[in-house]
PDB file of C-alpha atoms in Angstrom:
ATOM      1  CA  MET A 203      70.226 153.026 147.941  1.00  0.00           C
ATOM      2  CA  ALA A 204      69.814 149.458 149.110  1.00  0.00           C
ATOM      3  CA  HIS A 205      71.018 147.717 152.458  1.00  0.00           C
ATOM      4  CA  TYR A 206      72.757 144.305 152.488  1.00  0.00           C
ATOM      5  CA  ALA A 207      73.015 141.540 155.464  1.00  0.00           C
ATOM      6  CA  PHE A 208      75.977 139.272 155.378  1.00  0.00           C
ATOM      7  CA  ILE A 209      75.256 136.118 156.896  1.00  0.00           C
ATOM      8  CA  ASN A 210      77.570 133.571 158.319  1.00  0.00           C
ATOM      9  CA  GLU A 211      77.501 129.338 158.232  1.00  0.00           C
ATOM     10  CA  ASN A 212      75.137 129.609 161.242  1.00  0.00           C
ATOM     11  CA  ASN A 213      72.638 132.070 159.898  1.00  0.00           C
ATOM     12  CA  ILE A 214      73.777 134.924 161.823  1.00  0.00           C
ATOM     13  CA  VAL A 215      74.135 138.387 160.451  1.00  0.00           C
ATOM     14  CA  THR A 216      77.890 139.411 160.840  1.00  0.00           C
ATOM     15  CA  GLU A 217      77.392 142.693 158.948  1.00  0.00           C
ATOM     16  CA  VAL A 218      75.246 145.427 157.334  1.00  0.00           C
ATOM     17  CA  ILE A 219      76.101 147.561 154.499  1.00  0.00           C
ATOM     18  CA  VAL A 220      75.072 150.030 152.135  1.00  0.00           C
ATOM     19  CA  GLY A 221      75.130 148.863 148.479  1.00  0.00           C
ATOM     20  CA  LYS A 222      73.739 149.242 144.955  1.00  0.00           C
ATOM     21  CA  ASP A 223      69.951 149.586 144.679  1.00  0.00           C
ATOM     22  CA  GLU A 224      68.447 146.883 143.715  1.00  0.00           C
ATOM     23  CA  ASP A 225      66.630 147.834 140.493  1.00  0.00           C
ATOM     24  CA  ASP A 226      69.854 149.201 139.444  1.00  0.00           C
ATOM     25  CA  LEU A 227      70.692 146.263 137.007  1.00  0.00           C
ATOM     26  CA  ASP A 228      72.743 148.114 134.390  1.00  0.00           C
ATOM     27  CA  THR A 229      75.826 148.148 135.783  1.00  0.00           C
ATOM     28  CA  LEU A 230      75.972 144.444 137.804  1.00  0.00           C
ATOM     29  CA  PRO A 231      78.414 142.427 136.452  1.00  0.00           C
ATOM     30  CA  GLU A 232      77.627 140.079 133.763  1.00  0.00           C
ATOM     31  CA  GLY A 233      77.185 135.976 135.156  1.00  0.00           C
ATOM     32  CA  PHE A 234      75.188 137.726 138.286  1.00  0.00           C
ATOM     33  CA  ALA A 235      71.289 137.728 138.541  1.00  0.00           C
ATOM     34  CA  ASP A 236      70.964 141.025 141.452  1.00  0.00           C
ATOM     35  CA  TRP A 237      72.791 142.489 143.995  1.00  0.00           C
ATOM     36  CA  GLU A 238      72.709 139.953 146.535  1.00  0.00           C
ATOM     37  CA  GLU A 239      74.215 137.783 144.410  1.00  0.00           C
ATOM     38  CA  TRP A 240      77.267 139.643 143.318  1.00  0.00           C
ATOM     39  CA  TYR A 241      77.904 140.865 147.288  1.00  0.00           C
ATOM     40  CA  GLY A 242      78.264 137.363 148.468  1.00  0.00           C
ATOM     41  CA  ASP A 243      80.485 136.046 145.866  1.00  0.00           C
ATOM     42  CA  PHE A 244      82.359 138.752 146.379  1.00  0.00           C
ATOM     43  CA  ARG A 245      82.400 138.634 150.210  1.00  0.00           C
ATOM     44  CA  GLY A 246      82.648 134.741 150.210  1.00  0.00           C
ATOM     45  CA  GLN A 247      79.460 134.803 152.720  1.00  0.00           C
ATOM     46  CA  THR A 248      75.379 134.653 151.886  1.00  0.00           C
ATOM     47  CA  CYS A 249      73.776 138.122 151.475  1.00  0.00           C
ATOM     48  CA  LYS A 250      70.262 139.176 151.618  1.00  0.00           C
ATOM     49  CA  ARG A 251      68.865 142.841 150.992  1.00  0.00           C
ATOM     50  CA  THR A 252      67.277 144.170 154.068  1.00  0.00           C
ATOM     51  CA  SER A 253      64.919 147.286 154.290  1.00  0.00           C
ATOM     52  CA  TYR A 254      65.542 149.510 157.151  1.00  0.00           C
ATOM     53  CA  ASN A 255      62.140 150.610 156.594  1.00  0.00           C
ATOM     54  CA  THR A 256      60.856 147.608 157.767  1.00  0.00           C
ATOM     55  CA  ILE A 257      59.993 146.660 161.493  1.00  0.00           C
ATOM     56  CA  ALA A 258      57.907 144.015 163.383  1.00  0.00           C
ATOM     57  CA  ASN A 259      56.960 142.984 159.592  1.00  0.00           C
ATOM     58  CA  ALA A 260      55.435 146.599 159.276  1.00  0.00           C
ATOM     59  CA  HIS A 261      56.470 149.159 156.885  1.00  0.00           C
ATOM     60  CA  THR A 262      56.785 152.491 158.217  1.00  0.00           C
ATOM     61  CA  GLY A 263      55.840 153.921 155.554  1.00  0.00           C
ATOM     62  CA  ASP A 264      53.447 153.377 152.458  1.00  0.00           C
ATOM     63  CA  GLY A 265      55.564 150.409 151.106  1.00  0.00           C
ATOM     64  CA  THR A 266      55.588 146.703 151.625  1.00  0.00           C
ATOM     65  CA  PRO A 267      57.208 145.361 154.530  1.00  0.00           C
ATOM     66  CA  PHE A 268      60.544 142.963 153.670  1.00  0.00           C
ATOM     67  CA  ARG A 269      61.948 140.024 155.291  1.00  0.00           C
ATOM     68  CA  GLY A 270      60.156 140.872 158.651  1.00  0.00           C
ATOM     69  CA  ASN A 271      62.757 143.016 160.071  1.00  0.00           C
ATOM     70  CA  TYR A 272      65.465 145.389 159.240  1.00  0.00           C
ATOM     71  CA  ALA A 273      68.677 143.614 159.869  1.00  0.00           C
ATOM     72  CA  GLY A 274      71.381 143.760 162.603  1.00  0.00           C
ATOM     73  CA  ILE A 275      74.716 142.318 163.853  1.00  0.00           C
ATOM     74  CA  GLY A 276      74.021 139.485 165.483  1.00  0.00           C
ATOM     75  CA  PHE A 277      70.391 139.010 164.304  1.00  0.00           C
ATOM     76  CA  SER A 278      69.757 135.598 162.719  1.00  0.00           C
ATOM     77  CA  TYR A 279      68.315 134.794 159.463  1.00  0.00           C
ATOM     78  CA  ASP A 280      65.205 132.391 158.715  1.00  0.00           C
ATOM     79  CA  THR A 281      66.026 130.671 155.674  1.00  0.00           C
ATOM     80  CA  VAL A 282      62.631 128.931 155.448  1.00  0.00           C
ATOM     81  CA  ASN A 283      60.604 132.084 156.186  1.00  0.00           C
ATOM     82  CA  ASP A 284      62.873 134.372 154.708  1.00  0.00           C
ATOM     83  CA  VAL A 285      63.163 136.949 157.680  1.00  0.00           C
ATOM     84  CA  PHE A 286      65.272 138.321 159.851  1.00  0.00           C
ATOM     85  CA  LEU A 287      65.389 137.935 163.493  1.00  0.00           C
ATOM     86  CA  ALA A 288      66.566 140.089 166.232  1.00  0.00           C
ATOM     87  CA  PRO A 289      68.152 137.389 169.061  1.00  0.00           C
ATOM     88  CA  GLN A 290      65.590 136.180 171.651  1.00  0.00           C
ATOM     89  CA  PRO A 291      65.901 138.184 174.617  1.00  0.00           C
ATOM     90  CA  TYR A 292      64.822 135.696 176.999  1.00  0.00           C
ATOM     91  CA  PRO A 293      64.488 131.308 176.848  1.00  0.00           C
ATOM     92  CA  SER A 294      60.784 132.166 177.930  1.00  0.00           C
ATOM     93  CA  TRP A 295      59.809 134.590 175.069  1.00  0.00           C
ATOM     94  CA  VAL A 296      57.889 132.841 171.917  1.00  0.00           C
ATOM     95  CA  LEU A 297      58.113 134.201 168.508  1.00  0.00           C
ATOM     96  CA  ASN A 298      54.990 135.881 166.968  1.00  0.00           C
ATOM     97  CA  GLU A 299      55.308 134.509 163.610  1.00  0.00           C
ATOM     98  CA  THR A 300      53.041 137.588 162.265  1.00  0.00           C
ATOM     99  CA  THR A 301      55.320 140.572 163.488  1.00  0.00           C
ATOM    100  CA  TRP A 302      58.414 138.280 163.552  1.00  0.00           C
ATOM    101  CA  THR A 303      59.390 139.483 167.170  1.00  0.00           C
ATOM    102  CA  TRP A 304      59.670 138.084 170.597  1.00  0.00           C
ATOM    103  CA  GLU A 305      57.059 138.302 172.857  1.00  0.00           C
ATOM    104  CA  ALA A 306      56.767 137.738 176.931  1.00  0.00           C
ATOM    105  CA  PRO A 307      54.794 134.835 178.102  1.00  0.00           C
ATOM    106  CA  VAL A 308      52.793 137.858 179.774  1.00  0.00           C
ATOM    107  CA  ALA A 309      52.229 140.988 178.563  1.00  0.00           C
ATOM    108  CA  TYR A 310      53.763 144.028 179.449  1.00  0.00           C
ATOM    109  CA  PRO A 311      51.292 146.255 182.440  1.00  0.00           C
ATOM    110  CA  THR A 312      49.743 149.089 180.786  1.00  0.00           C
ATOM    111  CA  ASP A 313      49.708 151.410 183.834  1.00  0.00           C
ATOM    112  CA  GLY A 314      52.012 153.905 182.420  1.00  0.00           C
ATOM    113  CA  GLU A 315      54.724 152.983 184.738  1.00  0.00           C
ATOM    114  CA  ALA A 316      58.028 151.699 184.026  1.00  0.00           C
ATOM    115  CA  TYR A 317      58.742 147.620 184.138  1.00  0.00           C
ATOM    116  CA  ILE A 318      61.300 145.193 183.371  1.00  0.00           C
ATOM    117  CA  TRP A 319      61.242 141.611 182.698  1.00  0.00           C
ATOM    118  CA  ASN A 320      62.368 139.013 185.274  1.00  0.00           C
ATOM    119  CA  GLU A 321      63.091 136.052 183.677  1.00  0.00           C
ATOM    120  CA  ASN A 322      63.361 133.669 187.164  1.00  0.00           C
ATOM    121  CA  GLN A 323      59.925 134.750 187.984  1.00  0.00           C
ATOM    122  CA  GLY A 324      58.377 134.948 184.664  1.00  0.00           C
ATOM    123  CA  ASN A 325      56.501 138.326 185.421  1.00  0.00           C
ATOM    124  CA  TRP A 326      57.528 142.079 184.802  1.00  0.00           C
ATOM    125  CA  GLU A 327      58.920 143.785 187.843  1.00  0.00           C
ATOM    126  CA  LEU A 328      57.950 147.531 188.182  1.00  0.00           C
ATOM    127  CA  VAL A 329      61.264 149.357 188.041  1.00  0.00           C
ATOM    128  CA  ASN A 330      62.331 151.416 191.364  1.00  0.00           C
ATOM    129  CA  ASN A 331      62.981 154.890 190.069  1.00  0.00           C
ATOM    130  CA  GLY A 332      64.348 156.248 193.359  1.00  0.00           C
TER     131      GLY A 332
END
């Protein structure tokens, strides 16, 4: 089985489904090159395969990462780089084009404490646990 993302006219993922394996071409209806094309035609939306084994442009097993990240509803599809991107969490965060993830402009503290990003201050704030 493979997973497929449906993408609207603004390149936003609207749905992710489990579908036919991309290598299962024996049952592919005539006139279609692959399952992305068939699902897209069937739904009237752009359709792109996505891999649940790909996170931050790394494969969770021994495979090859595919399209940057597993697509989720609300993710965007970057047509130039052929990758899925999570929504940008804060305006100040920048896209790492190696991992295809958003990063804060200040590194997360490594002292073992819990922090939350403060966009107004542009820094990490210690979470008050109590």
